[in-house]
Short mmCIF file of C-alpha atoms in Angstrom, two decimals:
data_model
loop_
_atom_site.label_atom_id
_atom_site.label_comp_id
_atom_site.label_asym_id
_atom_site.label_seq_id
_atom_site.Cartn_x
_atom_site.Cartn_y
_atom_site.Cartn_z
CA UNK A 1 -111.31 -62.22 16.72
CA UNK A 2 -112.82 -63.11 13.38
CA UNK A 3 -113.37 -66.78 12.72
CA UNK A 4 -111.54 -68.73 10.04
CA UNK A 5 -111.85 -72.28 8.77
CA UNK A 6 -110.24 -74.68 6.36
CA UNK A 7 -113.10 -74.53 3.85
CA UNK A 8 -114.62 -71.05 4.08
CA UNK A 9 -117.14 -71.68 1.33
CA UNK A 10 -119.12 -73.87 3.72
CA UNK A 11 -119.71 -71.16 6.33
CA UNK A 12 -123.04 -69.60 5.57
CA UNK A 13 -124.02 -66.11 6.60
CA UNK A 14 -127.80 -66.66 6.61
CA UNK A 15 -129.88 -68.10 9.44
CA UNK A 16 -129.93 -71.68 8.15
CA UNK A 17 -127.86 -73.99 10.37
CA UNK A 18 -124.89 -75.84 8.92
CA UNK A 19 -125.43 -79.61 9.08
CA UNK A 20 -122.79 -82.13 10.13
CA UNK A 21 -122.57 -85.70 11.32
CA UNK A 22 -120.34 -84.75 14.28
CA UNK A 23 -119.62 -81.36 15.86
CA UNK A 24 -116.58 -81.18 18.14
CA UNK A 25 -116.05 -78.19 20.44
CA UNK A 26 -112.46 -77.65 21.55
CA UNK A 27 -109.36 -78.52 19.52
CA UNK A 28 -107.04 -79.46 22.37
CA UNK A 29 -105.64 -82.93 22.94
CA UNK A 30 -108.99 -84.74 23.25
CA UNK A 31 -110.73 -82.84 20.48
CA UNK A 32 -107.74 -83.05 18.15
CA UNK A 33 -107.20 -86.80 18.60
CA UNK A 34 -110.91 -87.57 18.26
CA UNK A 35 -111.05 -85.54 15.03
CA UNK A 36 -108.03 -87.37 13.59
CA UNK A 37 -109.45 -90.79 14.52
CA UNK A 38 -112.90 -90.00 13.10
CA UNK A 39 -111.54 -88.73 9.79
CA UNK A 40 -109.29 -91.77 9.51
CA UNK A 41 -112.21 -94.16 10.13
CA UNK A 42 -114.75 -92.22 8.02
CA UNK A 43 -113.01 -90.18 5.28
CA UNK A 44 -116.34 -88.78 4.06
CA UNK A 45 -117.55 -87.77 7.53
CA UNK A 46 -119.15 -84.35 7.80
CA UNK A 47 -117.15 -83.18 10.80
CA UNK A 48 -116.90 -79.72 12.34
CA UNK A 49 -114.18 -78.86 14.87
CA UNK A 50 -114.60 -75.51 16.61
CA UNK A 51 -111.75 -73.79 18.47
CA UNK A 52 -111.91 -70.37 20.10
CA UNK A 53 -108.18 -69.69 19.60
CA UNK A 54 -106.52 -68.84 16.30
CA UNK A 55 -105.11 -72.35 15.90
CA UNK A 56 -105.67 -75.81 17.39
CA UNK A 57 -103.79 -77.43 20.26
CA UNK A 58 -102.85 -74.41 22.37
CA UNK A 59 -99.46 -74.34 24.10
CA UNK A 60 -98.88 -77.72 25.73
CA UNK A 61 -96.70 -80.79 25.82
CA UNK A 62 -98.46 -84.12 26.34
CA UNK A 63 -96.55 -87.23 27.38
CA UNK A 64 -97.62 -90.82 27.78
CA UNK A 65 -96.31 -94.37 27.75
CA UNK A 66 -96.41 -96.05 24.36
CA UNK A 67 -98.39 -98.86 26.00
CA UNK A 68 -101.17 -96.37 26.78
CA UNK A 69 -102.23 -96.39 23.14
CA UNK A 70 -105.06 -98.81 22.25
CA UNK A 71 -103.52 -101.95 20.71
CA UNK A 72 -105.61 -101.68 17.54
CA UNK A 73 -105.50 -97.90 17.09
CA UNK A 74 -105.80 -96.89 13.47
CA UNK A 75 -103.28 -95.31 11.14
CA UNK A 76 -104.09 -91.92 12.70
CA UNK A 77 -102.01 -92.86 15.73
CA UNK A 78 -99.00 -93.96 13.67
CA UNK A 79 -99.09 -90.64 11.83
CA UNK A 80 -98.83 -88.58 15.02
CA UNK A 81 -95.46 -86.74 15.09
CA UNK A 82 -94.32 -88.28 18.36
CA UNK A 83 -90.93 -87.92 20.03
CA UNK A 84 -90.09 -91.35 21.45
CA UNK A 85 -87.66 -92.67 24.05
CA UNK A 86 -86.96 -96.25 25.19
CA UNK A 87 -87.75 -95.32 28.79
CA UNK A 88 -87.10 -92.72 31.47
CA UNK A 89 -85.43 -92.23 34.85
CA UNK A 90 -86.61 -91.26 38.32
CA UNK A 91 -84.49 -89.99 41.20
CA UNK A 92 -85.18 -89.68 44.92
CA UNK A 93 -82.85 -89.22 47.89
CA UNK A 94 -80.97 -92.50 48.15
CA UNK A 95 -82.79 -94.17 45.25
CA UNK A 96 -82.73 -93.87 41.46
CA UNK A 97 -84.01 -96.17 38.74
CA UNK A 98 -84.16 -96.42 34.96
CA UNK A 99 -87.70 -97.39 33.96
CA UNK A 100 -87.59 -99.31 30.68
CA UNK A 101 -91.12 -98.50 29.52
CA UNK A 102 -91.24 -96.73 26.11
CA UNK A 103 -92.28 -93.10 26.56
CA UNK A 104 -93.69 -90.58 24.06
CA UNK A 105 -94.17 -86.85 23.71
CA UNK A 106 -96.66 -84.97 21.53
CA UNK A 107 -96.22 -81.21 21.22
CA UNK A 108 -98.89 -78.63 20.50
CA UNK A 109 -97.10 -77.71 17.29
CA UNK A 110 -97.09 -81.33 16.14
CA UNK A 111 -100.76 -81.90 16.96
CA UNK A 112 -101.81 -78.59 15.37
CA UNK A 113 -100.04 -79.49 12.13
CA UNK A 114 -101.58 -82.97 12.07
CA UNK A 115 -105.08 -81.58 12.63
CA UNK A 116 -104.74 -78.79 10.06
CA UNK A 117 -103.35 -81.19 7.44
CA UNK A 118 -106.16 -83.71 8.07
CA UNK A 119 -108.89 -81.10 7.66
CA UNK A 120 -107.28 -79.67 4.54
CA UNK A 121 -107.34 -83.16 3.00
CA UNK A 122 -111.05 -83.83 3.71
CA UNK A 123 -113.57 -81.77 1.74
CA UNK A 124 -116.42 -82.62 4.10
CA UNK A 125 -114.53 -81.56 7.26
CA UNK A 126 -114.53 -77.99 8.62
CA UNK A 127 -112.00 -76.56 11.07
CA UNK A 128 -113.43 -73.36 12.53
CA UNK A 129 -110.91 -71.35 14.53
CA UNK A 130 -110.96 -68.00 16.28
CA UNK A 131 -114.59 -68.40 17.23
CA UNK A 132 -116.01 -69.01 20.70
CA UNK A 133 -119.07 -71.14 21.39
CA UNK A 134 -122.09 -69.44 22.92
CA UNK A 135 -124.14 -72.56 23.68
CA UNK A 136 -124.41 -76.23 22.84
CA UNK A 137 -126.85 -79.06 23.38
CA UNK A 138 -127.27 -82.66 22.27
CA UNK A 139 -127.93 -81.72 18.65
CA UNK A 140 -126.53 -78.27 17.98
CA UNK A 141 -123.77 -75.74 18.63
CA UNK A 142 -124.34 -71.99 18.59
CA UNK A 143 -121.27 -69.89 17.83
CA UNK A 144 -120.59 -66.48 19.37
CA UNK A 145 -121.31 -64.79 16.03
CA UNK A 146 -124.78 -66.35 15.92
CA UNK A 147 -124.16 -69.15 13.43
CA UNK A 148 -125.52 -72.57 14.31
CA UNK A 149 -124.18 -76.05 13.63
CA UNK A 150 -126.53 -79.03 13.70
CA UNK A 151 -125.08 -82.51 14.21
CA UNK A 152 -126.15 -86.05 15.01
CA UNK A 153 -123.45 -86.13 17.71
CA UNK A 154 -122.12 -83.14 19.65
CA UNK A 155 -118.91 -83.59 21.65
CA UNK A 156 -117.77 -81.05 24.23
CA UNK A 157 -113.98 -81.25 24.62
CA UNK A 158 -113.69 -78.06 26.68
CA UNK A 159 -113.89 -77.30 30.34
CA UNK A 160 -112.03 -77.93 33.54
CA UNK A 161 -112.63 -80.81 35.91
CA UNK A 162 -115.49 -80.36 38.36
CA UNK A 163 -114.72 -83.60 40.21
CA UNK A 164 -114.76 -83.06 43.98
CA UNK A 165 -112.27 -81.81 46.51
CA UNK A 166 -108.57 -82.56 46.25
CA UNK A 167 -105.08 -81.29 45.61
CA UNK A 168 -103.32 -79.93 42.57
CA UNK A 169 -100.36 -80.63 40.35
CA UNK A 170 -98.85 -77.26 39.43
CA UNK A 171 -96.05 -76.74 36.96
CA UNK A 172 -94.14 -74.19 34.98
CA UNK A 173 -91.91 -75.37 32.15
CA UNK A 174 -89.24 -73.68 30.07
CA UNK A 175 -88.20 -75.08 26.72
CA UNK A 176 -84.56 -74.04 26.46
CA UNK A 177 -81.66 -74.18 24.05
CA UNK A 178 -78.34 -75.15 25.62
CA UNK A 179 -74.80 -74.15 24.75
CA UNK A 180 -73.77 -77.82 24.58
CA UNK A 181 -75.38 -81.27 24.53
CA UNK A 182 -77.33 -82.06 27.69
CA UNK A 183 -76.04 -85.63 27.90
CA UNK A 184 -79.58 -86.95 28.45
CA UNK A 185 -80.81 -89.71 26.16
CA UNK A 186 -84.13 -90.23 27.95
CA UNK A 187 -86.50 -88.13 30.10
CA UNK A 188 -86.04 -87.57 33.79
CA UNK A 189 -89.63 -88.07 34.82
CA UNK A 190 -89.25 -87.17 38.47
CA UNK A 191 -86.14 -85.72 40.10
CA UNK A 192 -87.21 -85.23 43.72
CA UNK A 193 -83.66 -84.57 45.01
CA UNK A 194 -84.65 -80.95 45.62
CA UNK A 195 -85.25 -78.81 48.70
CA UNK A 196 -88.67 -79.81 49.98
CA UNK A 197 -90.87 -77.41 51.90
CA UNK A 198 -94.57 -76.62 52.09
CA UNK A 199 -95.27 -78.62 48.91
CA UNK A 200 -93.83 -81.73 47.29
CA UNK A 201 -91.53 -80.60 44.47
CA UNK A 202 -89.63 -82.27 41.66
CA UNK A 203 -88.15 -81.46 38.28
CA UNK A 204 -89.38 -83.06 35.07
CA UNK A 205 -86.95 -82.95 32.13
CA UNK A 206 -87.59 -83.93 28.50
CA UNK A 207 -84.61 -84.08 26.08
CA UNK A 208 -86.36 -82.91 22.91
CA UNK A 209 -83.03 -82.68 21.03
CA UNK A 210 -79.37 -82.93 22.07
CA UNK A 211 -79.28 -79.22 22.94
CA UNK A 212 -82.97 -78.63 23.60
CA UNK A 213 -84.71 -79.45 26.86
CA UNK A 214 -88.12 -78.90 28.39
CA UNK A 215 -87.52 -78.42 32.12
CA UNK A 216 -90.61 -78.26 34.32
CA UNK A 217 -90.68 -77.33 37.98
CA UNK A 218 -93.61 -79.33 39.36
CA UNK A 219 -95.33 -79.28 42.75
CA UNK A 220 -98.10 -81.31 44.36
CA UNK A 221 -99.97 -79.00 46.72
CA UNK A 222 -103.33 -78.33 48.31
CA UNK A 223 -103.69 -74.87 46.76
CA UNK A 224 -103.69 -73.95 43.04
CA UNK A 225 -101.59 -70.76 43.27
CA UNK A 226 -98.46 -70.80 41.10
CA UNK A 227 -95.53 -68.44 41.75
CA UNK A 228 -94.27 -68.17 38.17
CA UNK A 229 -91.28 -65.93 38.91
CA UNK A 230 -89.99 -68.28 41.61
CA UNK A 231 -90.46 -71.32 39.35
CA UNK A 232 -88.53 -69.68 36.49
CA UNK A 233 -85.66 -68.88 38.83
CA UNK A 234 -85.70 -72.42 40.23
CA UNK A 235 -85.41 -73.88 36.73
CA UNK A 236 -82.39 -71.72 35.92
CA UNK A 237 -80.78 -72.72 39.24
CA UNK A 238 -81.46 -76.39 38.54
CA UNK A 239 -79.96 -76.17 35.05
CA UNK A 240 -76.86 -74.47 36.41
CA UNK A 241 -76.48 -77.17 39.10
CA UNK A 242 -76.60 -79.81 36.36
CA UNK A 243 -73.95 -77.99 34.34
CA UNK A 244 -76.36 -76.92 31.58
CA UNK A 245 -75.75 -73.45 30.17
CA UNK A 246 -79.01 -71.98 28.87
CA UNK A 247 -78.44 -69.85 25.78
CA UNK A 248 -82.06 -68.87 25.32
CA UNK A 249 -85.59 -69.72 26.38
CA UNK A 250 -87.65 -70.85 23.40
CA UNK A 251 -91.05 -71.26 25.01
CA UNK A 252 -92.85 -71.28 28.35
CA UNK A 253 -95.87 -73.28 29.44
CA UNK A 254 -97.65 -73.65 32.74
CA UNK A 255 -100.66 -75.43 34.15
CA UNK A 256 -102.62 -76.50 37.21
CA UNK A 257 -104.05 -80.02 37.03
CA UNK A 258 -106.60 -81.56 39.40
CA UNK A 259 -105.56 -84.36 41.76
CA UNK A 260 -108.88 -85.08 43.53
CA UNK A 261 -109.44 -87.39 46.48
CA UNK A 262 -113.24 -87.13 46.40
CA UNK A 263 -115.83 -87.42 43.64
CA UNK A 264 -116.12 -89.64 40.60
CA UNK A 265 -116.55 -88.82 36.89
CA UNK A 266 -120.17 -88.22 35.88
CA UNK A 267 -121.94 -90.85 33.80
CA UNK A 268 -121.85 -90.11 30.06
CA UNK A 269 -124.75 -88.12 28.68
CA UNK A 270 -125.47 -86.01 25.63
CA UNK A 271 -123.92 -83.72 24.64
CA UNK A 272 -120.94 -85.93 25.31
CA UNK A 273 -118.25 -84.43 27.56
CA UNK A 274 -114.67 -85.62 27.10
CA UNK A 275 -111.38 -84.46 28.60
CA UNK A 276 -111.06 -83.00 32.07
CA UNK A 277 -114.60 -81.62 31.89
CA UNK A 278 -115.96 -85.16 31.66
CA UNK A 279 -113.58 -86.62 34.24
CA UNK A 280 -111.54 -88.45 31.59
CA UNK A 281 -108.10 -88.13 33.18
CA UNK A 282 -105.89 -89.98 35.64
CA UNK A 283 -106.58 -88.52 39.10
CA UNK A 284 -103.26 -89.62 40.61
CA UNK A 285 -100.97 -88.39 37.81
CA UNK A 286 -102.91 -85.59 36.11
CA UNK A 287 -102.26 -87.30 32.76
CA UNK A 288 -105.11 -87.16 30.26
CA UNK A 289 -103.40 -88.63 27.18
CA UNK A 290 -104.24 -92.32 27.95
CA UNK A 291 -107.94 -91.43 28.24
CA UNK A 292 -107.78 -89.23 25.14
CA UNK A 293 -106.25 -92.03 23.08
CA UNK A 294 -108.85 -94.56 24.23
CA UNK A 295 -111.71 -92.12 23.68
CA UNK A 296 -110.54 -91.32 20.15
CA UNK A 297 -110.32 -95.02 19.33
CA UNK A 298 -113.73 -95.78 20.87
CA UNK A 299 -115.56 -92.95 19.10
CA UNK A 300 -113.96 -93.79 15.76
CA UNK A 301 -115.59 -97.23 16.04
CA UNK A 302 -118.91 -96.28 17.67
CA UNK A 303 -119.71 -92.65 16.79
CA UNK A 304 -123.07 -93.54 15.20
CA UNK A 305 -124.35 -95.08 18.46
CA UNK A 306 -121.75 -94.32 21.13
CA UNK A 307 -123.70 -94.53 24.36
CA UNK A 308 -123.48 -98.27 25.13
CA UNK A 309 -119.74 -98.43 24.46
CA UNK A 310 -119.17 -95.23 26.41
CA UNK A 311 -121.14 -96.50 29.39
CA UNK A 312 -119.05 -99.66 29.50
CA UNK A 313 -115.82 -97.64 29.30
CA UNK A 314 -117.07 -95.22 31.97
CA UNK A 315 -117.76 -98.06 34.41
CA UNK A 316 -114.26 -99.43 33.92
CA UNK A 317 -112.77 -95.94 34.18
CA UNK A 318 -114.73 -95.20 37.36
CA UNK A 319 -113.30 -98.28 39.12
CA UNK A 320 -109.76 -97.24 38.27
CA UNK A 321 -110.51 -93.60 39.11
CA UNK A 322 -111.49 -94.58 42.66
CA UNK A 323 -108.09 -96.18 43.18
CA UNK A 324 -106.48 -92.87 42.17
CA UNK A 325 -108.72 -90.99 44.59
CA UNK A 326 -107.63 -93.23 47.44
CA UNK A 327 -103.95 -92.83 46.61
CA UNK A 328 -104.34 -89.05 46.43
CA UNK A 329 -106.06 -89.03 49.81
CA UNK A 330 -103.27 -91.08 51.38
CA UNK A 331 -100.56 -88.91 49.82
CA UNK A 332 -102.02 -85.47 50.46
CA UNK A 333 -103.65 -86.16 53.81
CA UNK A 334 -101.25 -88.76 55.21
CA UNK A 335 -97.83 -87.19 54.54
CA UNK A 336 -96.32 -83.87 55.48
CA UNK A 337 -95.32 -82.13 52.22
CA UNK A 338 -91.60 -82.53 52.89
CA UNK A 339 -92.06 -86.31 53.27
CA UNK A 340 -94.51 -86.82 50.42
CA UNK A 341 -91.80 -88.13 48.10
CA UNK A 342 -91.60 -91.40 50.03
CA UNK A 343 -94.75 -93.06 48.57
CA UNK A 344 -93.60 -92.11 45.06
CA UNK A 345 -90.17 -93.64 45.67
CA UNK A 346 -91.94 -96.79 46.87
CA UNK A 347 -94.15 -96.83 43.77
CA UNK A 348 -91.18 -96.73 41.39
CA UNK A 349 -89.69 -99.81 43.04
CA UNK A 350 -92.65 -101.88 41.81
CA UNK A 351 -92.46 -104.24 38.80
CA UNK A 352 -92.50 -102.53 35.40
CA UNK A 353 -95.77 -104.19 34.41
CA UNK A 354 -97.48 -102.83 37.53
CA UNK A 355 -96.19 -99.32 36.82
CA UNK A 356 -97.32 -99.47 33.21
CA UNK A 357 -100.83 -100.70 34.04
CA UNK A 358 -101.22 -98.03 36.70
CA UNK A 359 -100.39 -95.22 34.27
CA UNK A 360 -102.88 -96.47 31.67
CA UNK A 361 -105.63 -96.96 34.30
CA UNK A 362 -105.68 -100.74 34.01
CA UNK A 363 -104.43 -101.84 37.44
CA UNK A 364 -105.31 -105.42 38.37
CA UNK A 365 -106.30 -106.75 41.79
CA UNK A 366 -102.72 -107.93 42.28
CA UNK A 367 -101.45 -104.45 41.36
CA UNK A 368 -103.79 -102.86 43.92
CA UNK A 369 -102.50 -105.26 46.57
CA UNK A 370 -98.92 -104.27 45.78
CA UNK A 371 -99.82 -100.59 45.91
CA UNK A 372 -101.73 -100.64 49.19
CA UNK A 373 -100.53 -103.52 51.34
CA UNK A 374 -97.29 -103.97 53.21
CA UNK A 375 -95.31 -101.66 55.41
CA UNK A 376 -96.37 -98.01 54.85
CA UNK A 377 -93.76 -95.69 53.33
CA UNK A 378 -91.68 -93.69 55.75
CA UNK A 379 -93.46 -90.58 56.95
CA UNK A 380 -97.01 -91.90 56.74
CA UNK A 381 -99.08 -90.09 59.37
CA UNK A 382 -96.67 -87.17 59.53
CA UNK A 383 -99.33 -84.78 58.27
CA UNK A 384 -101.35 -85.45 61.43
CA UNK A 385 -98.65 -84.87 64.03
CA UNK A 386 -96.09 -82.58 62.42
CA UNK A 387 -98.03 -79.53 61.21
CA UNK A 388 -95.86 -76.78 59.81
CA UNK A 389 -92.54 -78.64 59.99
CA UNK A 390 -90.42 -78.92 56.87
CA UNK A 391 -86.99 -80.10 55.96
CA UNK A 392 -84.63 -79.85 53.01
CA UNK A 393 -83.33 -82.77 50.99
CA UNK A 394 -80.22 -81.77 49.04
CA UNK A 395 -78.01 -83.57 46.60
#
């Protein structure tokens, strides 16, 4: 695919490298937010953002709690085209709760538009799409067509997590248009009142508009394989059981996120790795948006000399990451899959402040005590003495 960019006059065809202050590789969530924050903080910044696909942001939906955003984030955050709700609901057999923590959604389409508009408005910024990266180091990026970018700071926002052994969060989602209003005014973050078998399953539902839903069939499992046909059928069955008539499917997305119970994120080094490739995600939820928001804010303030600030943030992140590793180990190795919903039901009975801090990787010592001490959830130890047994939990 031929490469394109927002200011084609800057792309040279000779052997001289193009010079920038910052070169960003990967225009997904982390790369897109960092680019927006940098351009907001430094309007004259010579910034290059390279994306191998034809447009930024891919095909994703990113959700996070409003409290995950840094308190002093710049105007770039307020300009994000977020869908917002006052909270969400969770449902388990015999227990349901409305969680009154403001919740947000950012779509790929919204992020792509924000990034493209920002680059079009900054003469010194270059958005290079449809071009893969052949190599990168601490001071340069070599594109697949042989062109080279030189930069004071190179940021790698690509790559999957290489943190150690663990489980997976697997999902397939259908964005659908309904024949009538869904009746939902807030997301259903976890509906675990489903048949449980060889993996812990729940439905995740976002009301994007009165007649438009994103319904995701999600599983926590020890293997990354995803049966897409079965998940599509399960979503249609779930919608029918809720009384929702699907008129058409607008979009499909799927993913497999790491949920490790061993390994810690590597210390920051140059070129700087962000996103899953750098271990900047929540190991116990799979969410990366809280880390992406903090990283964008941090680099906007410290891009000229980022290492000291990054090292401080990495140390804090590593402490919180280890808590997530422990919780994953207890969940995946301590519970039979059909009983794995019990620790999650216990978690959502905790105080709202504890839940909020956990999601944004800021759990306190008191929060850790609440999470780990006390009577274990029902089913703990079942993975050790009930191999192969499953049961169904129905409405």
